[in-house]
CSV table of N, CA and C in Angstrom, one decimal:
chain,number,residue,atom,x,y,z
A,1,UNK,N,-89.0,-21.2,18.5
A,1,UNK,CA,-90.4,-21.5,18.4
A,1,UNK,C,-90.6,-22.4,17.1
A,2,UNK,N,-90.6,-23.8,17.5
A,2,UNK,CA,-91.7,-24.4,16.2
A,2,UNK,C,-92.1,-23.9,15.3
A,3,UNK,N,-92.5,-24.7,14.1
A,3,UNK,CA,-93.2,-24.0,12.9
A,3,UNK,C,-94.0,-24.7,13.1
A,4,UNK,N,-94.1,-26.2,12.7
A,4,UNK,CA,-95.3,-26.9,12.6
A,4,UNK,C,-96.2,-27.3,14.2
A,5,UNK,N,-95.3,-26.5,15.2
A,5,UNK,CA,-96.1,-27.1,16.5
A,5,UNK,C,-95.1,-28.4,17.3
A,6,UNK,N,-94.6,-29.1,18.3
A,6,UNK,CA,-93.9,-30.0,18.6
A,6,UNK,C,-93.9,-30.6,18.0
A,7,UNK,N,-92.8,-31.2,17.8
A,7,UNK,CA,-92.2,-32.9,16.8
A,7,UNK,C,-92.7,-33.8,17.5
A,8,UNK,N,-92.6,-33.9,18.9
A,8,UNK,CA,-92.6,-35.4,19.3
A,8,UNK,C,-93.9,-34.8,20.6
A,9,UNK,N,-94.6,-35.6,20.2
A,9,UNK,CA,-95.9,-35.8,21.1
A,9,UNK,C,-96.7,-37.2,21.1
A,10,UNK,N,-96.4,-37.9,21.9
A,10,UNK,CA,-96.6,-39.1,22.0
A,10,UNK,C,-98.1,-39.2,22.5
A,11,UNK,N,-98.4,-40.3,21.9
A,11,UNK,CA,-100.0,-40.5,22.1
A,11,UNK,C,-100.3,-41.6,23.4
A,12,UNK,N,-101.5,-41.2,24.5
A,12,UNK,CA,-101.5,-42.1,25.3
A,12,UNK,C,-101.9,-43.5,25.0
A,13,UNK,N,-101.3,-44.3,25.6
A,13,UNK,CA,-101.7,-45.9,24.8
A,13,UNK,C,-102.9,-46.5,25.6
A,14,UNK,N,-103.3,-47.2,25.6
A,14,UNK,CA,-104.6,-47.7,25.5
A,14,UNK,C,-104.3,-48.3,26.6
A,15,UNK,N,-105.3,-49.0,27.7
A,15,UNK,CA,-105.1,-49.5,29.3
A,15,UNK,C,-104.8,-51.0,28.6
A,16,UNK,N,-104.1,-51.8,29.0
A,16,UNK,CA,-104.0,-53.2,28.7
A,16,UNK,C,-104.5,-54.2,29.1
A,17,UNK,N,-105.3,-55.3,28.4
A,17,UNK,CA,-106.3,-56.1,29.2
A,17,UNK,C,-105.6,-56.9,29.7
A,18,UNK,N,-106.2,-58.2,30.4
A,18,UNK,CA,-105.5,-59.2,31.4
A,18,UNK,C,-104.7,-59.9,30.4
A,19,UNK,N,-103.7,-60.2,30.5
A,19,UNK,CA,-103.1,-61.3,30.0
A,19,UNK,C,-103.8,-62.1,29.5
A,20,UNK,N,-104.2,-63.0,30.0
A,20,UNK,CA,-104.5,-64.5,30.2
A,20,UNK,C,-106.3,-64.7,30.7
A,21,UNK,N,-107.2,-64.7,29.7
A,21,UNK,CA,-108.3,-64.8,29.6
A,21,UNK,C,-108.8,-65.9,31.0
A,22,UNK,N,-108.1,-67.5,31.1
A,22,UNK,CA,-108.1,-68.0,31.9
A,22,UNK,C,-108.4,-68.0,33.1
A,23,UNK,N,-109.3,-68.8,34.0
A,23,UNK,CA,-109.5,-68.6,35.3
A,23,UNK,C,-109.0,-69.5,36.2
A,24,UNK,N,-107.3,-70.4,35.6
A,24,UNK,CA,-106.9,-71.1,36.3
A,24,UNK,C,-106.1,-70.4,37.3
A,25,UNK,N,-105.5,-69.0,37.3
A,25,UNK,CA,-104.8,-67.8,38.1
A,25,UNK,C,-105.4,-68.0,39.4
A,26,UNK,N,-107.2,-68.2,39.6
A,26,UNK,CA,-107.9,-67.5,40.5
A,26,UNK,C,-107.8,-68.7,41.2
A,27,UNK,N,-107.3,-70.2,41.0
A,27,UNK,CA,-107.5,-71.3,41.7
A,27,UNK,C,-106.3,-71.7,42.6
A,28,UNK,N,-106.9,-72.8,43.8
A,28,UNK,CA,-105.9,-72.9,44.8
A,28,UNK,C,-104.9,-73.6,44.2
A,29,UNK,N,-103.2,-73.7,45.0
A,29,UNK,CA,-102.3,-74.7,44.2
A,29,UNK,C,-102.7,-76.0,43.9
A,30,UNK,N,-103.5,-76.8,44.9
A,30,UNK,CA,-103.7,-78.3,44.9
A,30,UNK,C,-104.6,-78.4,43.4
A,31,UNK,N,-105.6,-77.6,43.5
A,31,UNK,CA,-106.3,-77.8,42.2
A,31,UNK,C,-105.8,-77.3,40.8
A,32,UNK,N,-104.9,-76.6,41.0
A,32,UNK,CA,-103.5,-76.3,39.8
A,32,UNK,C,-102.9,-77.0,39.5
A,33,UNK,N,-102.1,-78.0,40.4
A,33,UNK,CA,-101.5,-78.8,40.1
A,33,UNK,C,-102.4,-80.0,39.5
A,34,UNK,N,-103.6,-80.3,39.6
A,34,UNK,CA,-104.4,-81.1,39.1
A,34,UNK,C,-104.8,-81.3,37.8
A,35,UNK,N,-105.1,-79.9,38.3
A,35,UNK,CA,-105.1,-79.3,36.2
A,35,UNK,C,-104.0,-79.0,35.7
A,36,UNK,N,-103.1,-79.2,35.9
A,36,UNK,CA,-101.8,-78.6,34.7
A,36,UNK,C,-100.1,-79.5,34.9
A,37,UNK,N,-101.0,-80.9,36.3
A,37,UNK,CA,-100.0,-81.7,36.1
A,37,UNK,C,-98.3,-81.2,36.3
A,38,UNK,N,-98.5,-81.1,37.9
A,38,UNK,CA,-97.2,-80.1,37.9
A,38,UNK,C,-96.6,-81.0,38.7
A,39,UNK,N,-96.9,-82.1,39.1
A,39,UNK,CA,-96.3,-83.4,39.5
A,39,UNK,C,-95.6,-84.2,37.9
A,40,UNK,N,-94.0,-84.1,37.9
A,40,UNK,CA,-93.7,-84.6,36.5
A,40,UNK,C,-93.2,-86.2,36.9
A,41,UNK,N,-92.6,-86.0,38.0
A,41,UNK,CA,-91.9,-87.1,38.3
A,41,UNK,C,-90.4,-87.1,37.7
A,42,UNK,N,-89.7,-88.3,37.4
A,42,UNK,CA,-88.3,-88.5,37.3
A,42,UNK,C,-88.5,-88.3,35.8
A,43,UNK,N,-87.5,-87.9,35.3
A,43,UNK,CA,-87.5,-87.7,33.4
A,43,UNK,C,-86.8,-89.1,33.0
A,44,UNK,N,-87.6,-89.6,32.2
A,44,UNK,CA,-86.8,-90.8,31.5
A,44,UNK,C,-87.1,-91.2,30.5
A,45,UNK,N,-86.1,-92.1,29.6
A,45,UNK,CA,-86.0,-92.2,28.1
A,45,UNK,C,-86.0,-93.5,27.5
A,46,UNK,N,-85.4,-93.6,26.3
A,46,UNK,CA,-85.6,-95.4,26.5
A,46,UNK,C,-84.7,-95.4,24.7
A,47,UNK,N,-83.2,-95.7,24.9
A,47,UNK,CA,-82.4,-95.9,24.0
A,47,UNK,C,-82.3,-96.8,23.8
A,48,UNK,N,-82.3,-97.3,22.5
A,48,UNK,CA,-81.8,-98.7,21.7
A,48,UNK,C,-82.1,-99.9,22.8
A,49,UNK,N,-83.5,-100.0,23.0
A,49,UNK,CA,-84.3,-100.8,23.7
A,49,UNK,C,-83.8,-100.6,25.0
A,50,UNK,N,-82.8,-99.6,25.8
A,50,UNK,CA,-82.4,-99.7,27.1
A,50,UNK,C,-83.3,-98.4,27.9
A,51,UNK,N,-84.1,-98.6,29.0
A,51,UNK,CA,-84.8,-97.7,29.5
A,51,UNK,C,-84.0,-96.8,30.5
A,52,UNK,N,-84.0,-95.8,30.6
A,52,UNK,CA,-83.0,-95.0,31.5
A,52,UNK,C,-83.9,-94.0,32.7
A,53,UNK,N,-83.5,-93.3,33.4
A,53,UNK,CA,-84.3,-92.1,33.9
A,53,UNK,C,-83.1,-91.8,34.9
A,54,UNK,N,-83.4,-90.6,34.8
A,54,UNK,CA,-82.5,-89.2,35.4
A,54,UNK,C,-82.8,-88.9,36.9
A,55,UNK,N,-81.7,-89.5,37.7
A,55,UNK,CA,-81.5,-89.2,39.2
A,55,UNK,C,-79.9,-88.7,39.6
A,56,UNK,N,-80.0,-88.0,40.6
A,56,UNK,CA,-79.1,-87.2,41.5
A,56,UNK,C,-77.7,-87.1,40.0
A,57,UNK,N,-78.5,-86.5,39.3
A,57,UNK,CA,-77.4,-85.8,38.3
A,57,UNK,C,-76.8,-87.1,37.3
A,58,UNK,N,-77.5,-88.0,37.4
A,58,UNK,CA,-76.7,-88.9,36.3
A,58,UNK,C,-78.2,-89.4,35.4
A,59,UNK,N,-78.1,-90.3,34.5
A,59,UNK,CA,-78.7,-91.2,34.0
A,59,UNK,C,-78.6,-92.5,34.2
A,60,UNK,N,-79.8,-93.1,34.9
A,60,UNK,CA,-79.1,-94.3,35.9
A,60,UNK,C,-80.2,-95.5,34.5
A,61,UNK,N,-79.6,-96.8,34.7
A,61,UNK,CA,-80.4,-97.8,33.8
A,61,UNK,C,-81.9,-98.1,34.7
A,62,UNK,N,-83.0,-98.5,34.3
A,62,UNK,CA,-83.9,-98.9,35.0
A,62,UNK,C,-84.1,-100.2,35.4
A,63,UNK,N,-83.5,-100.8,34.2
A,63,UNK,CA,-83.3,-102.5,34.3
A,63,UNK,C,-81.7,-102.7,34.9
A,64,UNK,N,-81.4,-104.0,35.3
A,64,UNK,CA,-80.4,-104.2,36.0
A,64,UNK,C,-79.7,-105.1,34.4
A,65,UNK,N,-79.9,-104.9,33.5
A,65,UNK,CA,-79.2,-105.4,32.5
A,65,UNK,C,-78.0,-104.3,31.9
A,66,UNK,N,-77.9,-103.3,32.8
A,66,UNK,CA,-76.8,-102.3,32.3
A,66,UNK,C,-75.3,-103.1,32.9
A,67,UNK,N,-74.9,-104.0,33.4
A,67,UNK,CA,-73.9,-104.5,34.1
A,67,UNK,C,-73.1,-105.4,32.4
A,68,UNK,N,-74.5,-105.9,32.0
A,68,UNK,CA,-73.9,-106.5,30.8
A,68,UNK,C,-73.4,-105.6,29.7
A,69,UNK,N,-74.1,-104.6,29.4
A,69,UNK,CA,-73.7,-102.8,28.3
A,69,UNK,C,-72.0,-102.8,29.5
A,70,UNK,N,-71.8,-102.8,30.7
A,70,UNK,CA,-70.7,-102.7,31.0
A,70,UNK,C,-69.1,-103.2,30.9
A,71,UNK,N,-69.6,-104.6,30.4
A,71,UNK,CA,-69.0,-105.6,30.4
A,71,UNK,C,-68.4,-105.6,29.0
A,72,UNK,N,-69.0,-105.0,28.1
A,72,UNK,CA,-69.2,-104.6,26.6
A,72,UNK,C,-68.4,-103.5,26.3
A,73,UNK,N,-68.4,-102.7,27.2
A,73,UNK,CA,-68.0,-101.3,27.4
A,73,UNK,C,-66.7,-101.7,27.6
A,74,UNK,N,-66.0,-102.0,28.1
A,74,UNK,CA,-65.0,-102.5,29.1
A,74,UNK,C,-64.1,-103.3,27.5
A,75,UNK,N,-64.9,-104.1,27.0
A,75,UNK,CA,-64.4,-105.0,26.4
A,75,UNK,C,-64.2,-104.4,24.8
A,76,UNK,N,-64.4,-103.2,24.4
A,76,UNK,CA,-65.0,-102.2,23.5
A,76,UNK,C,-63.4,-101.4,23.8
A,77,UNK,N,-63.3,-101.0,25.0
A,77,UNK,CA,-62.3,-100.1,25.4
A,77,UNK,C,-61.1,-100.5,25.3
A,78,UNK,N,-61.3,-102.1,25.7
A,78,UNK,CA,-59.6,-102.5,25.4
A,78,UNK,C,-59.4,-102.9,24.2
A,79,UNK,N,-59.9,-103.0,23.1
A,79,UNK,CA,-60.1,-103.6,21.8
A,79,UNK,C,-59.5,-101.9,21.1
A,80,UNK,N,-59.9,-101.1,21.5
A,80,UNK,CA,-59.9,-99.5,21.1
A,80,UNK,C,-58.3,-99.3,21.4
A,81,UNK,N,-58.4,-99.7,22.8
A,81,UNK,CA,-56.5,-99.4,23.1
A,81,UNK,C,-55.6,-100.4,22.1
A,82,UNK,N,-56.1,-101.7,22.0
A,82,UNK,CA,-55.0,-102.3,21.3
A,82,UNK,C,-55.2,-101.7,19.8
A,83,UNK,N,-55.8,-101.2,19.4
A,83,UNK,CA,-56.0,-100.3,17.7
A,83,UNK,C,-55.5,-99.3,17.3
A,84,UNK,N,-55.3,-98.7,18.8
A,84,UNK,CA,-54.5,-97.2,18.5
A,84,UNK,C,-53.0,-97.5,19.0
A,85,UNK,N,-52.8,-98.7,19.7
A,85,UNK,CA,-51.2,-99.1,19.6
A,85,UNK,C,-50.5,-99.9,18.2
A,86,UNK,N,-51.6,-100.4,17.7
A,86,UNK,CA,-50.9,-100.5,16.5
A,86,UNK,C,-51.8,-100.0,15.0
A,87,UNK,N,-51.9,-99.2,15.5
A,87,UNK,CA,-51.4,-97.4,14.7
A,87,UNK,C,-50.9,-96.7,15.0
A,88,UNK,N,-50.1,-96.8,15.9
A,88,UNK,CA,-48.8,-95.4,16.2
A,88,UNK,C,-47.7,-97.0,15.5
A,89,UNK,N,-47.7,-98.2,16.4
A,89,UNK,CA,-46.8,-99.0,15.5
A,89,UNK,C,-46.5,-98.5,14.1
A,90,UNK,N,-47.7,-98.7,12.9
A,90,UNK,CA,-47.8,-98.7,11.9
A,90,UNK,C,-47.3,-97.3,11.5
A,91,UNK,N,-47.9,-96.6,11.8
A,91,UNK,CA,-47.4,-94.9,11.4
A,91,UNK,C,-45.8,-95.1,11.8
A,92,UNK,N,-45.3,-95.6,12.9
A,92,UNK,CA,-43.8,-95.7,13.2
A,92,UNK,C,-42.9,-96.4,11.9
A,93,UNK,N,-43.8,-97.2,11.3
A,93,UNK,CA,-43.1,-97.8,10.3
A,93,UNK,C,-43.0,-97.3,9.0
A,94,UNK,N,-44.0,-96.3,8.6
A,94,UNK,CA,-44.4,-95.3,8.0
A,94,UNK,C,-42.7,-94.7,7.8
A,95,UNK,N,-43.1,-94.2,8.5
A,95,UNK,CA,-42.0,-93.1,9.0
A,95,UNK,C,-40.5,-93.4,8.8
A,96,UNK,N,-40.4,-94.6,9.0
A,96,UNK,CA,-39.0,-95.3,9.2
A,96,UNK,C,-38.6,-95.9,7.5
A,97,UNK,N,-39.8,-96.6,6.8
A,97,UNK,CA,-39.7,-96.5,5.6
A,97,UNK,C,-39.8,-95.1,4.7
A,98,UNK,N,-40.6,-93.9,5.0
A,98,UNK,CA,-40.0,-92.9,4.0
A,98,UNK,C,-39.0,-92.5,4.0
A,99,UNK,N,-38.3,-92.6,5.5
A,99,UNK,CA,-36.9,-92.2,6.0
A,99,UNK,C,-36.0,-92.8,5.1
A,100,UNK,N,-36.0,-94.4,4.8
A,100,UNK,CA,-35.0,-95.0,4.1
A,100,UNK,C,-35.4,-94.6,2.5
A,101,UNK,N,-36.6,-94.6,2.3
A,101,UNK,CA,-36.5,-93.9,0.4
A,101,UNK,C,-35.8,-92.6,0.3
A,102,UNK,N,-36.3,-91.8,1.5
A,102,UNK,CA,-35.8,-90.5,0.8
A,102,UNK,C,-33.8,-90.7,1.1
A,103,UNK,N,-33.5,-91.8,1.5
A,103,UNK,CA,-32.1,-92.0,1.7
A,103,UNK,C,-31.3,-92.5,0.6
A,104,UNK,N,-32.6,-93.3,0.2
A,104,UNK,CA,-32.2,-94.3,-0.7
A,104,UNK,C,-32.1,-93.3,-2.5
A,105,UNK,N,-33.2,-92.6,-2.1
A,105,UNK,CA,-33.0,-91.6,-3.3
A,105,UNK,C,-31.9,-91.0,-3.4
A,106,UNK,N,-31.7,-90.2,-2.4
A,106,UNK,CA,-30.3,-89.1,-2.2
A,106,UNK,C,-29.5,-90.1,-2.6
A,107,UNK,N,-28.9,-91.4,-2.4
A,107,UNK,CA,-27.6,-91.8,-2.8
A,107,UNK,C,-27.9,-91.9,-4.6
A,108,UNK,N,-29.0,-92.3,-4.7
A,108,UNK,CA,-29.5,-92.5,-5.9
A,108,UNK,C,-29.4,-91.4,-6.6
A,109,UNK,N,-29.4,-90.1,-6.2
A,109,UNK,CA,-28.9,-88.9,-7.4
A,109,UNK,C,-27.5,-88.6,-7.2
A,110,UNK,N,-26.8,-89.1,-6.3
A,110,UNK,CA,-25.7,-88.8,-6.2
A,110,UNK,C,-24.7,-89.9,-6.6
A,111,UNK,N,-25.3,-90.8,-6.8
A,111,UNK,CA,-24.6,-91.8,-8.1
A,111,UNK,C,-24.7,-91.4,-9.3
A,112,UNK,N,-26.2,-91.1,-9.8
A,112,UNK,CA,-25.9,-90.6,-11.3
A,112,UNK,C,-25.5,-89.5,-11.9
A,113,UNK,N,-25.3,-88.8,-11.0
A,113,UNK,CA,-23.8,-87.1,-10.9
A,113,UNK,C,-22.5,-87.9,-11.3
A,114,UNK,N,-22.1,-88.5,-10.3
A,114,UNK,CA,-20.9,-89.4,-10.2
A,114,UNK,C,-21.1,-89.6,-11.4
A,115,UNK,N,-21.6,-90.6,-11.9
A,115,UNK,CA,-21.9,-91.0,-12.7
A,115,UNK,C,-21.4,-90.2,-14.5
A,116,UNK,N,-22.2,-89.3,-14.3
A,116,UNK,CA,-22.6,-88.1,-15.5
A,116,UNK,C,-21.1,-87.5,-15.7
A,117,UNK,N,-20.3,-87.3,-14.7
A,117,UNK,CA,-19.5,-86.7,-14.4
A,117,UNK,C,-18.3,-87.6,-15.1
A,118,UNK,N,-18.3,-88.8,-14.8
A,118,UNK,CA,-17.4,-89.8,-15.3
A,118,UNK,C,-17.7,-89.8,-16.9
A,119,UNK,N,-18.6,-89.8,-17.2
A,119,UNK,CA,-18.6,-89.8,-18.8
A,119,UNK,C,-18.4,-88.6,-19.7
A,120,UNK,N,-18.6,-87.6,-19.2
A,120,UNK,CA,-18.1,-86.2,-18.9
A,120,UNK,C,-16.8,-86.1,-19.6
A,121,UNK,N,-15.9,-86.8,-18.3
A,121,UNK,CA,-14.6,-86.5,-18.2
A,121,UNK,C,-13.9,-87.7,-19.2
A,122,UNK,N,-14.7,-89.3,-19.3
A,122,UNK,CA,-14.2,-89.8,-20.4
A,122,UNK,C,-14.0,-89.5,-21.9
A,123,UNK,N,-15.3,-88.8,-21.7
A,123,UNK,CA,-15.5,-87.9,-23.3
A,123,UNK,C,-14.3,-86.5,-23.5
A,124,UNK,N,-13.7,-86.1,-22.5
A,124,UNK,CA,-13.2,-84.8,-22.8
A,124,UNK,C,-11.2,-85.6,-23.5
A,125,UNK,N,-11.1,-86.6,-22.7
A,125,UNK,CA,-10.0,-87.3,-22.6
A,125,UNK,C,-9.8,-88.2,-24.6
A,126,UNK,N,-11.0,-88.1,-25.1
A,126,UNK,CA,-11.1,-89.0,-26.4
A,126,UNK,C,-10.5,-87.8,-27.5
């Protein structure tokens, strides 16, 4: 048995008023759509002075001057391929010259051992 009487007693909540004060709910669709503009049409945009709008899943041009952006495109792309062929060139040369320093080093410490060694052994002989 409780001391203070139930812990948990929830209080009834209050009836809740209409949402939406509005009496556009009560009206027919045609005049819905009149008022709230539910005809949008095609979505379209307008980049770097080119006008676009959105059909069957793509972004199509509106003007017929997209053939020239293509031509651009095209001419953009091969300019891109010749840049990244010679940068693998260049990185290849890269590569081929650190190859010969770090070779050129190695002989280069192992001459002045030789080297060190020889004076070494001249000095032990005096």
């Amino acid at each position: 048995m409780p001391l203070f009487g139930n812990s948990f007693s929830p209080k009834k909540t209050p009836p809740r008023k209409w949402a939406s004060l509005s009496n556009l709910h009560v009206l027919d669709r045609s005049t819905r759509e009149m008022e709230l503009g539910l005809e949008y049409g095609t979505p379209s945009m307008n980049l770097a002075g080119q006008s676009l709008k959105f059909e069957n899943g793509q972004w199509v041009s509106e003007s017929g001057s997209f053939l020239g952006d293509r031509r651009e495109l095209q001419r953009l792309r091969k300019r891109n391929q010749q840049l990244e062929e010679e940068n693998n060139l260049l990185r290849l040369k890269v590569d081929i010259l650190l190859d010969m320093l770090s070779e050129t080093t190695a002989e280069s410490h192992l001459m002045e051992k030789e080297l060190e060694e020889l004076k070494q052994h001249s000095r032990r002989k005096k």
